[in-house]
Short mmCIF file of C-alpha atoms (C1' of nucleotides) in Angstrom, two decimals:
data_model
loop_
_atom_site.label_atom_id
_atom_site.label_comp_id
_atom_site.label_asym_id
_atom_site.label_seq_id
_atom_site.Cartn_x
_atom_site.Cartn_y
_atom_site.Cartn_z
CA UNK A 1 0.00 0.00 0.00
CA UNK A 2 0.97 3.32 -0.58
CA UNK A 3 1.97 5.26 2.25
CA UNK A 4 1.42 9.56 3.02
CA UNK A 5 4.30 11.61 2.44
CA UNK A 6 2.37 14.53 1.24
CA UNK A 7 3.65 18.20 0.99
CA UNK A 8 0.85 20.81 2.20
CA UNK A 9 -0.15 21.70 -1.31
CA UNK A 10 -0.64 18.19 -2.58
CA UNK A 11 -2.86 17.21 0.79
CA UNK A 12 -4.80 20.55 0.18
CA UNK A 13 -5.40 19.66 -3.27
CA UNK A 14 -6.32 16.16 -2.26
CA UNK A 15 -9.17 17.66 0.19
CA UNK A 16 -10.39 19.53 -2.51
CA UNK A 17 -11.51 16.95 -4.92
CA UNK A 18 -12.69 14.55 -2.22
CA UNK A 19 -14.97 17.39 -1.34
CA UNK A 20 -15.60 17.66 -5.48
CA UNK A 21 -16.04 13.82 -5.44
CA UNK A 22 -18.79 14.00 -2.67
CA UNK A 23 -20.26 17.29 -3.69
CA UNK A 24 -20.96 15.43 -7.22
CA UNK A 25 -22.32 11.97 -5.85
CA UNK A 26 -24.54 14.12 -3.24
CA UNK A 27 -26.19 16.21 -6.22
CA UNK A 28 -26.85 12.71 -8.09
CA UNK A 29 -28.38 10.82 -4.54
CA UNK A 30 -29.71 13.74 -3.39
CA UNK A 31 -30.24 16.72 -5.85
CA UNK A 32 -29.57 19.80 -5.48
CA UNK A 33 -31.61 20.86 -1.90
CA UNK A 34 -29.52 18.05 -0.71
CA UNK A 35 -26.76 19.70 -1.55
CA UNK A 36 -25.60 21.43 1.94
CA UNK A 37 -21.36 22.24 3.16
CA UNK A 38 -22.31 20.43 6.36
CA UNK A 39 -22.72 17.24 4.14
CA UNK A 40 -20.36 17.88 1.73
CA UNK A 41 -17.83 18.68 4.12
CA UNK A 42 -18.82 15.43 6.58
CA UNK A 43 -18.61 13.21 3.50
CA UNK A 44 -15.14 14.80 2.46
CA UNK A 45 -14.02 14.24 5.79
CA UNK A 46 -13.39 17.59 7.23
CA UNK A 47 -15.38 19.79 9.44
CA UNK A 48 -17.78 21.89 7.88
CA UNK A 49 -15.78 25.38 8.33
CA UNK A 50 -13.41 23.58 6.47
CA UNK A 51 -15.44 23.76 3.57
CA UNK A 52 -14.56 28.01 3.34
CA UNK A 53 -10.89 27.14 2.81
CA UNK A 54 -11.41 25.01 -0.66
CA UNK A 55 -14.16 27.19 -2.01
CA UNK A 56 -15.30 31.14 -1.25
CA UNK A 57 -19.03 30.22 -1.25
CA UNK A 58 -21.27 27.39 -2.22
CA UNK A 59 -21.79 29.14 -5.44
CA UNK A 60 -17.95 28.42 -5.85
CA UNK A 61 -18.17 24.48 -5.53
CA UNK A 62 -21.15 24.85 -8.18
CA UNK A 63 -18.88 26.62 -10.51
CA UNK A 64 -15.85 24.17 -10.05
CA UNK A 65 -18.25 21.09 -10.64
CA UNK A 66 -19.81 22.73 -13.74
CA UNK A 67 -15.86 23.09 -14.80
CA UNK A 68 -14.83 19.59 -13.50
CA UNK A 69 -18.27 18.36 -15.50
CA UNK A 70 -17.24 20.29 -18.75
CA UNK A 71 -13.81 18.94 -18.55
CA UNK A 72 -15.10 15.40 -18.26
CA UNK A 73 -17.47 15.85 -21.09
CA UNK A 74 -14.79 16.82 -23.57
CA UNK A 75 -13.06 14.13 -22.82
CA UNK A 76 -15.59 11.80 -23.41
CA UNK A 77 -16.12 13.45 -26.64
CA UNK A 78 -12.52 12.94 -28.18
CA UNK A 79 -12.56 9.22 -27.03
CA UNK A 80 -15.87 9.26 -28.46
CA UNK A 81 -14.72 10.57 -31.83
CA UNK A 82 -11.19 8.16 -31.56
CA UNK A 83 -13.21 5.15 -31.45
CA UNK A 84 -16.09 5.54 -33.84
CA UNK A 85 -12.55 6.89 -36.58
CA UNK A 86 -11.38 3.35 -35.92
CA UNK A 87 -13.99 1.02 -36.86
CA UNK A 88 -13.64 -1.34 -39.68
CA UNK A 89 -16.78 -0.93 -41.68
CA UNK A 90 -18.95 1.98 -42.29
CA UNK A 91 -21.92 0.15 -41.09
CA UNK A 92 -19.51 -0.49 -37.88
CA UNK A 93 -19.01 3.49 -37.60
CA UNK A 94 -21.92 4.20 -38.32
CA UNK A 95 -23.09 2.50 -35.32
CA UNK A 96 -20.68 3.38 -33.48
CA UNK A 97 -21.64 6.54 -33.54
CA UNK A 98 -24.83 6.30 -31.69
CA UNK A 99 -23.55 3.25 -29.27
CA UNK A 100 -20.24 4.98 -28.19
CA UNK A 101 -22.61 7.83 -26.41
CA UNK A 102 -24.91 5.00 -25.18
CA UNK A 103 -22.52 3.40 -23.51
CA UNK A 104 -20.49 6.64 -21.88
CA UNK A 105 -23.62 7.90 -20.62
CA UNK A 106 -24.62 4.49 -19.24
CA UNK A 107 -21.11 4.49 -17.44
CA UNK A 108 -21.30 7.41 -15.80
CA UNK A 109 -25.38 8.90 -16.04
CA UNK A 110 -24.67 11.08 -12.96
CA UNK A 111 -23.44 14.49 -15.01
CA UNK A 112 -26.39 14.08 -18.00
CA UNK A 113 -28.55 13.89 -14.77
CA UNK A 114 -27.24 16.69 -13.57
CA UNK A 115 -27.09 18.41 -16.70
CA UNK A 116 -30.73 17.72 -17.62
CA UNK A 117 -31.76 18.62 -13.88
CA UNK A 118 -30.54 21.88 -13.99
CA UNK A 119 -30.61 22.60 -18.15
CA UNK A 120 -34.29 23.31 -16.59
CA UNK A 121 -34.04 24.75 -13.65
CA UNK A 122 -34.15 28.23 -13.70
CA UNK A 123 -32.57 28.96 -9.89
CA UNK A 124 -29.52 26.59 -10.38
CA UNK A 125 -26.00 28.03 -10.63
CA UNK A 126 -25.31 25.18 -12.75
CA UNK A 127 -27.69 26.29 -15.67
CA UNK A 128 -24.66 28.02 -17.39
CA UNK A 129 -22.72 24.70 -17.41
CA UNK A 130 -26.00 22.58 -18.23
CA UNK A 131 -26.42 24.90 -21.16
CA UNK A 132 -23.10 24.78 -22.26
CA UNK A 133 -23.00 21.13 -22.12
CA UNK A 134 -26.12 20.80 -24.38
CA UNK A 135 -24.86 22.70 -27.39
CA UNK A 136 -22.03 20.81 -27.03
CA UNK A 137 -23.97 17.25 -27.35
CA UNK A 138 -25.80 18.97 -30.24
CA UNK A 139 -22.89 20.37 -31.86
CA UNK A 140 -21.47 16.68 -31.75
CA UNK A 141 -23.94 15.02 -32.89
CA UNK A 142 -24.98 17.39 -35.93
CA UNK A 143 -20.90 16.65 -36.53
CA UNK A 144 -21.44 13.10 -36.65
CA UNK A 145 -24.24 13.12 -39.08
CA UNK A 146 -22.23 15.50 -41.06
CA UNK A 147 -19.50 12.71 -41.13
CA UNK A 148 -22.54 9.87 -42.28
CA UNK A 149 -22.63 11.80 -45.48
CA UNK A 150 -24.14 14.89 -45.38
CA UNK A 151 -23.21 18.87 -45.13
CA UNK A 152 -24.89 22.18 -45.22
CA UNK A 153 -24.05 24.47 -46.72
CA UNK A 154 -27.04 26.88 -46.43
CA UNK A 155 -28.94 28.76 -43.44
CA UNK A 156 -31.77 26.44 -43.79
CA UNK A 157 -30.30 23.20 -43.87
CA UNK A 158 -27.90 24.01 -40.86
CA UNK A 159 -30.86 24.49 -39.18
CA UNK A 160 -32.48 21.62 -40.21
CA UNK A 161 -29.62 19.58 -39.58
CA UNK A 162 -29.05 20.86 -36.46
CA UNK A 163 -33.03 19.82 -35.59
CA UNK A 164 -32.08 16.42 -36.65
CA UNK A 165 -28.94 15.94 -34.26
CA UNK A 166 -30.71 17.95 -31.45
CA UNK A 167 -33.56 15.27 -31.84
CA UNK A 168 -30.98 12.41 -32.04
CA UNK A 169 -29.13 13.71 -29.00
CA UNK A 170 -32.41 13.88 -27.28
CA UNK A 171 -33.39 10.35 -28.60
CA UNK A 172 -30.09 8.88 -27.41
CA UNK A 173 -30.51 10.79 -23.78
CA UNK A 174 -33.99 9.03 -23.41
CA UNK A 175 -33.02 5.81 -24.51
CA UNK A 176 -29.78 5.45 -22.59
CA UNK A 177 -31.22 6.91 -19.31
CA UNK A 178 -34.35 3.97 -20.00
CA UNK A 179 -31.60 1.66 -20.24
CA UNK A 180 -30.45 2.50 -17.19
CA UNK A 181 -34.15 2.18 -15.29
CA UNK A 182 -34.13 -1.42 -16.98
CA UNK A 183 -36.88 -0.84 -19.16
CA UNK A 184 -34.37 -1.60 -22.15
CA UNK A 185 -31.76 -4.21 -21.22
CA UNK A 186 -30.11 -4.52 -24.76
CA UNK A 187 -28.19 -1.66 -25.30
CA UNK A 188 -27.67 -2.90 -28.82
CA UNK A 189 -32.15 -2.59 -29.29
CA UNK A 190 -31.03 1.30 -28.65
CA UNK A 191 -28.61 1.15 -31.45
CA UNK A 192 -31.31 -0.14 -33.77
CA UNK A 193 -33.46 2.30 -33.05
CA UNK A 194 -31.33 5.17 -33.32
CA UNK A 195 -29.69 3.98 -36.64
CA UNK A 196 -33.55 3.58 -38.03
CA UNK A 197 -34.23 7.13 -37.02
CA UNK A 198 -31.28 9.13 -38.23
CA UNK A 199 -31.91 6.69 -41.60
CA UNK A 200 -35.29 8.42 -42.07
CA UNK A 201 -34.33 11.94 -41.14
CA UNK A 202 -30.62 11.29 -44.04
CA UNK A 203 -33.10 10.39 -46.31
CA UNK A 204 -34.99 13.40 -46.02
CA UNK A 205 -32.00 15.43 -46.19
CA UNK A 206 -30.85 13.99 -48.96
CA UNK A 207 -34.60 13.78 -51.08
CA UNK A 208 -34.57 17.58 -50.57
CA UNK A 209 -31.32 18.26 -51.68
CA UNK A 210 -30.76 18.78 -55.40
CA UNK A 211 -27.25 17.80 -56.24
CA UNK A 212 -24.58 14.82 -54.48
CA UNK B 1 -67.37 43.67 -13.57
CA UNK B 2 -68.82 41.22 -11.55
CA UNK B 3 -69.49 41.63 -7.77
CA UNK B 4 -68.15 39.10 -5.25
CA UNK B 5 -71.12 37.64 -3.35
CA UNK B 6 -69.45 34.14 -2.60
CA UNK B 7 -70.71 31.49 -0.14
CA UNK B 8 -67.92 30.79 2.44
CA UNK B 9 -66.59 27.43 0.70
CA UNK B 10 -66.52 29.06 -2.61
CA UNK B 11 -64.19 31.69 -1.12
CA UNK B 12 -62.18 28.84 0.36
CA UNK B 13 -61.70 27.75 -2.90
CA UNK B 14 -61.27 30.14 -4.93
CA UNK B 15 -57.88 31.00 -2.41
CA UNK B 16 -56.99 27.56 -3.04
CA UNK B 17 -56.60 27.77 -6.62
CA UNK B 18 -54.52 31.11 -6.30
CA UNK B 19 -52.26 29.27 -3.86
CA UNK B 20 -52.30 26.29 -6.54
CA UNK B 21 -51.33 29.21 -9.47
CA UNK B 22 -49.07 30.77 -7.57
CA UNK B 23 -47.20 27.76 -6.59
CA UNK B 24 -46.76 26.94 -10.68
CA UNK B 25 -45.73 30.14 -11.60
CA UNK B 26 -42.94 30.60 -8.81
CA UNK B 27 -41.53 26.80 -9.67
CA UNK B 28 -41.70 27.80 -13.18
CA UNK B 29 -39.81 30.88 -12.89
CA UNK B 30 -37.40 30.11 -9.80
CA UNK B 31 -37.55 26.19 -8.85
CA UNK B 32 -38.26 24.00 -6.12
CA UNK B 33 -35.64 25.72 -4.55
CA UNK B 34 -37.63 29.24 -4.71
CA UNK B 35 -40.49 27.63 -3.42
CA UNK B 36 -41.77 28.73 -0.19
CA UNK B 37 -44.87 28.83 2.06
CA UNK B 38 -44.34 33.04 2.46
CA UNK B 39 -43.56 33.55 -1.29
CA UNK B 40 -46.55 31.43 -2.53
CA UNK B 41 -48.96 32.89 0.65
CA UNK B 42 -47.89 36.18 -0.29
CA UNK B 43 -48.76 35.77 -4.54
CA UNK B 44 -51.67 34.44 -3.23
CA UNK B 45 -52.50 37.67 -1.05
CA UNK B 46 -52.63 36.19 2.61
CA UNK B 47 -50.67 35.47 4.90
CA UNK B 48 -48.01 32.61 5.64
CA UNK B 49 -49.67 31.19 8.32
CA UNK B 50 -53.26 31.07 6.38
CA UNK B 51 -51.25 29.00 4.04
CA UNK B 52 -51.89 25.69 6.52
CA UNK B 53 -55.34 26.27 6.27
CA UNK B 54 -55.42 25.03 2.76
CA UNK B 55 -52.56 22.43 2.67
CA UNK B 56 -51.41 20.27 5.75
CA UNK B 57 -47.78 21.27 4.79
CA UNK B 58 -45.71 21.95 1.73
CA UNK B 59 -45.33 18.36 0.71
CA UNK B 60 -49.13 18.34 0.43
CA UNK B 61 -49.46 21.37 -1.80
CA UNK B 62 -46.77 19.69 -4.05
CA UNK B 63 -48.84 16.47 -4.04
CA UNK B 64 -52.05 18.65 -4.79
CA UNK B 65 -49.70 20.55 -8.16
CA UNK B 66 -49.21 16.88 -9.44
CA UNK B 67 -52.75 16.36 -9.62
CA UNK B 68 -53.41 19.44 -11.09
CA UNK B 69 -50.52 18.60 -13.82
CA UNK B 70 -51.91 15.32 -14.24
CA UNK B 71 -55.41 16.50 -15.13
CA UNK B 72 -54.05 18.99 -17.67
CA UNK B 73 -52.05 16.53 -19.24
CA UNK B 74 -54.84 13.72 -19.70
CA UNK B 75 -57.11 16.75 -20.85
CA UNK B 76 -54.58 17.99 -23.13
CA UNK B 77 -53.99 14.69 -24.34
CA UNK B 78 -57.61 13.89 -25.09
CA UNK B 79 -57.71 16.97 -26.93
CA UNK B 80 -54.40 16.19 -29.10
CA UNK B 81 -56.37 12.61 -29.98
CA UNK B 82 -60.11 14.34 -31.30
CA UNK B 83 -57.94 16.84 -33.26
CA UNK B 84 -55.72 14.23 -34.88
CA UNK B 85 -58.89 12.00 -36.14
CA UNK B 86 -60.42 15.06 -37.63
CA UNK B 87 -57.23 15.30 -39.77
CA UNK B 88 -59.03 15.36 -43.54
CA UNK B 89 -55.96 13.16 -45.44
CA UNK B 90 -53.58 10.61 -44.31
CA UNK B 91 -50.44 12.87 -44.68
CA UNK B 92 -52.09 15.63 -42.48
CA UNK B 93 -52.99 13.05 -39.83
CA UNK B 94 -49.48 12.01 -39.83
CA UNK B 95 -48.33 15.54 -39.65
CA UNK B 96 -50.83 16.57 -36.90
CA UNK B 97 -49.81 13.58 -34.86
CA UNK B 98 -46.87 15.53 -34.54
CA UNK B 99 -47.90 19.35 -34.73
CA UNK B 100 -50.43 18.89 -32.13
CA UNK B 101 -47.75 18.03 -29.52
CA UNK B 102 -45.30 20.64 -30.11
CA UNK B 103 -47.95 23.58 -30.38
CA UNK B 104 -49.55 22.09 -26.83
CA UNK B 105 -45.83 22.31 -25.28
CA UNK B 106 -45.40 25.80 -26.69
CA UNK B 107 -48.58 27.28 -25.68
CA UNK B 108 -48.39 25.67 -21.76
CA UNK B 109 -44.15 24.63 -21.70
CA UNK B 110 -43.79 25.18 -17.60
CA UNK B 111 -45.83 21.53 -17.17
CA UNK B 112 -42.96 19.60 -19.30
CA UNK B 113 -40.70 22.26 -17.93
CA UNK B 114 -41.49 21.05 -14.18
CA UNK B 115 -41.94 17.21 -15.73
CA UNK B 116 -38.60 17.33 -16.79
CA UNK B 117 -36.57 18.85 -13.73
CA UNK B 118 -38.63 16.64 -11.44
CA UNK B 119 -37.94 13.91 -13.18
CA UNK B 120 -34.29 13.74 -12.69
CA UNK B 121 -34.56 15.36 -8.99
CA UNK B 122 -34.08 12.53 -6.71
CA UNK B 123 -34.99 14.73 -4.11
CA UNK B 124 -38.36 15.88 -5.83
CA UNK B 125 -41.75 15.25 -4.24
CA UNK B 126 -42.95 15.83 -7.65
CA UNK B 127 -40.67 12.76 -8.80
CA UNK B 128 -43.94 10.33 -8.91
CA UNK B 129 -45.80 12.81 -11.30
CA UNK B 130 -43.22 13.38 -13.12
CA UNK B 131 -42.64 9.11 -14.12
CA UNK B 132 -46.22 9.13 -14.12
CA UNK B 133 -46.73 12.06 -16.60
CA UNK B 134 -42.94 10.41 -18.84
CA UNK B 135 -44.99 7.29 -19.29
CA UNK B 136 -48.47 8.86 -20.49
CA UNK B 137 -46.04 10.32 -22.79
CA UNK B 138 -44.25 7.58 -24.32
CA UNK B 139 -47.76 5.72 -24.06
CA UNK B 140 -49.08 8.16 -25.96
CA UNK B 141 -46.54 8.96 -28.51
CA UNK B 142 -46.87 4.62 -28.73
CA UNK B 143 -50.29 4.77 -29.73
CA UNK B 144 -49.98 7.43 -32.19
CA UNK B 145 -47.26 5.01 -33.90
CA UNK B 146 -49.60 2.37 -33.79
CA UNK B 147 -52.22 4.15 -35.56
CA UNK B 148 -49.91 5.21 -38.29
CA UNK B 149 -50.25 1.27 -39.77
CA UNK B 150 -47.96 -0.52 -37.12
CA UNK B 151 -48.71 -3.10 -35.04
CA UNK B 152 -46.79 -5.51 -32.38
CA UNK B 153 -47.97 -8.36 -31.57
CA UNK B 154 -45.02 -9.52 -29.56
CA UNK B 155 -42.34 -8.79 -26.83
CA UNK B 156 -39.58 -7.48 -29.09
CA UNK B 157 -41.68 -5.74 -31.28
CA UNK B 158 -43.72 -4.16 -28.64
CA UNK B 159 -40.23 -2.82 -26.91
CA UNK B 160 -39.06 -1.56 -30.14
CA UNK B 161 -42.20 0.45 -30.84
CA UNK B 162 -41.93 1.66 -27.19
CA UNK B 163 -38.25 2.13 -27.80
CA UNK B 164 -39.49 4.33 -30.68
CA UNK B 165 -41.99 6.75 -28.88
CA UNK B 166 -39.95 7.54 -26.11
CA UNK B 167 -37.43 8.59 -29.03
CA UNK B 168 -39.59 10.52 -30.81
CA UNK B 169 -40.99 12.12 -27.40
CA UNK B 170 -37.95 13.08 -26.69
CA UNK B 171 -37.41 14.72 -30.24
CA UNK B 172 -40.57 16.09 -29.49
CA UNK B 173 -40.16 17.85 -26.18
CA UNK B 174 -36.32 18.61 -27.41
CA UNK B 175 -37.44 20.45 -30.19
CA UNK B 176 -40.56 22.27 -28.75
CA UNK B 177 -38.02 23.85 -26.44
CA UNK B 178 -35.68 24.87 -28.66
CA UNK B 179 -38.34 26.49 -30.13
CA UNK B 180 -39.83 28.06 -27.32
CA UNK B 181 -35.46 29.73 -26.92
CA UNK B 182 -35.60 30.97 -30.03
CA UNK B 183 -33.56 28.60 -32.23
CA UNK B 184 -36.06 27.19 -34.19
CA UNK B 185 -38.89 30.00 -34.89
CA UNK B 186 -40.70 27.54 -37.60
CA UNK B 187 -42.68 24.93 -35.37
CA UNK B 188 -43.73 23.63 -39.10
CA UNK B 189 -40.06 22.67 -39.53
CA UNK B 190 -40.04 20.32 -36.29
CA UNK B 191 -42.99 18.87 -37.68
CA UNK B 192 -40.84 17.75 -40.76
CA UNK B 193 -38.17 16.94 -38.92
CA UNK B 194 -40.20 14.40 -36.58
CA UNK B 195 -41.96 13.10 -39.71
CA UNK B 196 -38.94 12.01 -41.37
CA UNK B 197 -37.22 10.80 -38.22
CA UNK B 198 -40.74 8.25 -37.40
CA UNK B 199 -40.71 7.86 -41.04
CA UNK B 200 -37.04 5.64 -40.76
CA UNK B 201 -38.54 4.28 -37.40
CA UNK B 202 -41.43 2.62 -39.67
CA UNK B 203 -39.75 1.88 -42.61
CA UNK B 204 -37.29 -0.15 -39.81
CA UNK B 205 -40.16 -1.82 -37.78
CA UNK B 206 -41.65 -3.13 -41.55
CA UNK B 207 -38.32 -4.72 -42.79
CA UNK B 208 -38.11 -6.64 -39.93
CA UNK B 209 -41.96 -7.70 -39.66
CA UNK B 210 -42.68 -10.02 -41.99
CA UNK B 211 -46.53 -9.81 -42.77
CA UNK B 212 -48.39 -7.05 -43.38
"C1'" DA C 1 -81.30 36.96 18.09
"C1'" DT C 2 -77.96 33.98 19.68
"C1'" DT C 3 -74.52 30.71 19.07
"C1'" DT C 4 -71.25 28.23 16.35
"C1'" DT C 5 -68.05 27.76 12.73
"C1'" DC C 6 -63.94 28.83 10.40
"C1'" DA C 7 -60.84 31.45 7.07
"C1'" DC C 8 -57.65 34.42 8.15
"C1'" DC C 9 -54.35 37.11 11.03
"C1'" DG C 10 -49.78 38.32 13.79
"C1'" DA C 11 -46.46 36.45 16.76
"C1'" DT C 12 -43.20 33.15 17.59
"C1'" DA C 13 -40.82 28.64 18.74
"C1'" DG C 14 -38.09 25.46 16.37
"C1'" DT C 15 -35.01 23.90 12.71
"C1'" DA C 16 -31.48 23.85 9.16
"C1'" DC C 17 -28.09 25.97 6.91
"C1'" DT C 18 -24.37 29.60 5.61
"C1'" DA C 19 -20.47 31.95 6.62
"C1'" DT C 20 -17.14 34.09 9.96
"C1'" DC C 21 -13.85 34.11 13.78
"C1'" DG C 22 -10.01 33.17 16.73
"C1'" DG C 23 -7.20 29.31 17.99
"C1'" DT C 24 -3.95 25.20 17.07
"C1'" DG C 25 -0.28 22.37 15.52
"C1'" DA C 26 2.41 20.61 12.02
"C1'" DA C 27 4.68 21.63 7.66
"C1'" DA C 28 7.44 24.92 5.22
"C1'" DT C 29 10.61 28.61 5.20
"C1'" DT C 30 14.24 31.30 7.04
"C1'" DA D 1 16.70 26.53 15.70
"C1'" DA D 2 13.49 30.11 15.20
"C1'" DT D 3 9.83 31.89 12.64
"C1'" DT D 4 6.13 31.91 9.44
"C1'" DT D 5 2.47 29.85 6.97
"C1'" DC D 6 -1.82 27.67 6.64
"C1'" DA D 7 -5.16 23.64 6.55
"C1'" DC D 8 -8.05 22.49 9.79
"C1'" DC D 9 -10.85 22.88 14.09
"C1'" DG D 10 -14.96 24.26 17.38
"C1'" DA D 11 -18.04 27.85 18.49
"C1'" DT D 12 -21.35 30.88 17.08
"C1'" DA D 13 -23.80 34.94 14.88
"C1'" DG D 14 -26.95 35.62 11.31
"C1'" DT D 15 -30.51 34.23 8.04
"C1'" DA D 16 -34.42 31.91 5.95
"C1'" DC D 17 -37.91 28.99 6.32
"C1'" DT D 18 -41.59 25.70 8.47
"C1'" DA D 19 -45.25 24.98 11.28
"C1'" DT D 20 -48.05 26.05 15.51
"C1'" DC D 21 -50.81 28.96 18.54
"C1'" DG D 22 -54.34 31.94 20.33
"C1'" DG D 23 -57.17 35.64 18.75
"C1'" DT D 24 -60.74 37.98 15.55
"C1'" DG D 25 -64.71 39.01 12.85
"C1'" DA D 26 -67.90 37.80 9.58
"C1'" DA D 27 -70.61 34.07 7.57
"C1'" DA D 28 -73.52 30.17 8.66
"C1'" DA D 29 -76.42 27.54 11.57
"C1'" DT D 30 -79.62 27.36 15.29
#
DNA sequence: ATTTTCACCGATAGTACTATCGGTGAAATT
DNA sequence: AATTTCACCGATAGTACTATCGGTGAAAAT
């Protein structure tokens, strides 16, 4: 086992993302009027004044988690993109593309919960972040189908096109987090459905587009 | 104007029903978090104590908002259903399958609005309306599939046609709020957009079926 | 006309949480 | 070795909210 010759800085810094850790798995258990220092601070370990030396307010832990959430998301993103790049066949990518988010969001569904929680709640500090995040999954997804075959290259079918991933994206949230309550236990079933939706809306795309 | 010579009860309840609109414009505007016996009391013009006089606590005013949510929903849904059958041709039935939703989200969005922050608030008293209300949804969105020619008539194919609606509500409720922020000011654009992503769904569901 | 009912009121006890303060000891610096 | 820094502590002031209580006057019942 690994034993604790920490400098100050590196125990500080240690504190500070147990208290992230617990602030995060609180919101998910709890939500966000669960979200208090005096548990955040218990769970982390230290005493609730405590809290004030990591973070200025509670506000502050917000912001850091909607940073610490954005950070993870990106992440997720390039080894989203890396993966689906590598895949043998185009059916295989294509595929990919929808099962790759499946399965990250089944893997960790605690930050699109918290991203959908407070995408619609108008009092939480993390609205900015949930916001954020949700162009993002749009913007990736209207990338992907780009990548199945298709570009824009006007204002109305960049809008259009951006409808179509935004309803994917949505599609994909629903389906994942119903995975997740059991309802669908093949993850694969999701894929199917996906790919049979995007089909339809490509096909559309491509009957009202005059040339390629 | 009229003149206010109300029987005792009727007063009672009339006070009731501002406590009940109050309560559903504060959540909509500032979340369960901004919810309060003196703010609601207050929009309701009496005082916080009075408040107990209609509801045994908070927890029973937020049980007594679900109900009131629920009963919108079923009469809204109702409504979507005569409208839809009235369609004149096949193609505008299809379409208004589709329509009807998004325009009922648009006019009235702080119900699916408060649906879908409850839903993912573990915390949430409103958590039980808010599964309740998800699965009218996809139920409903099911049905409307059916009625556009398909049919299952076993496990699998009843999961994938439920897999389906809760897709396509998702689209749905996706795209009715992007509307509602602004992104996508043609609601008749949605519609196509939904129509060609069920379109793909059905064409899917019939390659696999064999009869029909 | 008298009595009862009850929707509403102001005051307030109780509870939960936020944020600040001075103190402490061990690590870091000198 | 002496001094400084600082992550952490316990105590507590301040704030916001919930829920209860006794009182009041007008409507309803008698």
């Amino acid at each position: 086992m690994t034993n604790t010759p920490l400098t100050r800085s590196e125990a500080k810094d240690l504190t500070r993302r147990r208290l992230i850790r617990a602030a995060l798995r609180i919101l998910d258990e709890e939500g966000e009027a669960g979200l208090t220092t005096v548990k955040v601070a218990k769970a982390a370990g230290i005493a609730q004044s405590s809290f004030y030396v990591h973070f200025r307010d509670k506000q502050d832990l917000l912001r850091a988690l909607g940073d610490e959430g954005g950070e993870r998301l990106r992440r997720a993103m390039r080894e989203a993109r890396r993966q689906a790049r590598e895949a043998p066949t185009e059916l295989e990518s294509h595929r990919d593309t929808f099962r790759i988010p499946l399965e990250a969001i089944s893997r960790h569904p605690e930050l699109l919960r918290l991203q959908l929680r407070a995408r619609h709640d108008p009092s939480s500090p993390l609205r900015d972040f949930a916001l954020e995040s949700a162009k993002a999954y749009r913007d990736h997804h209207a990338a992907d189908l780009a990548a199945l075959g298709y570009t824009a290259d006007n204002e109305r079918d960049r809008r259009r096109l951006e409808m179509i991933a935004e309803g994917i994206n949505a599609a994909t949230n629903a389906l994942a987090l119903g995975h997740l309550e059991g309802r669908y236990p093949e993850l694969e079933e999701a894929v199917d459905v996906l790919v049979a939706l995007s089909r339809g809306a490509l096909r559309w795309l491509r009957s009202t587009q005059p040339g390629s």
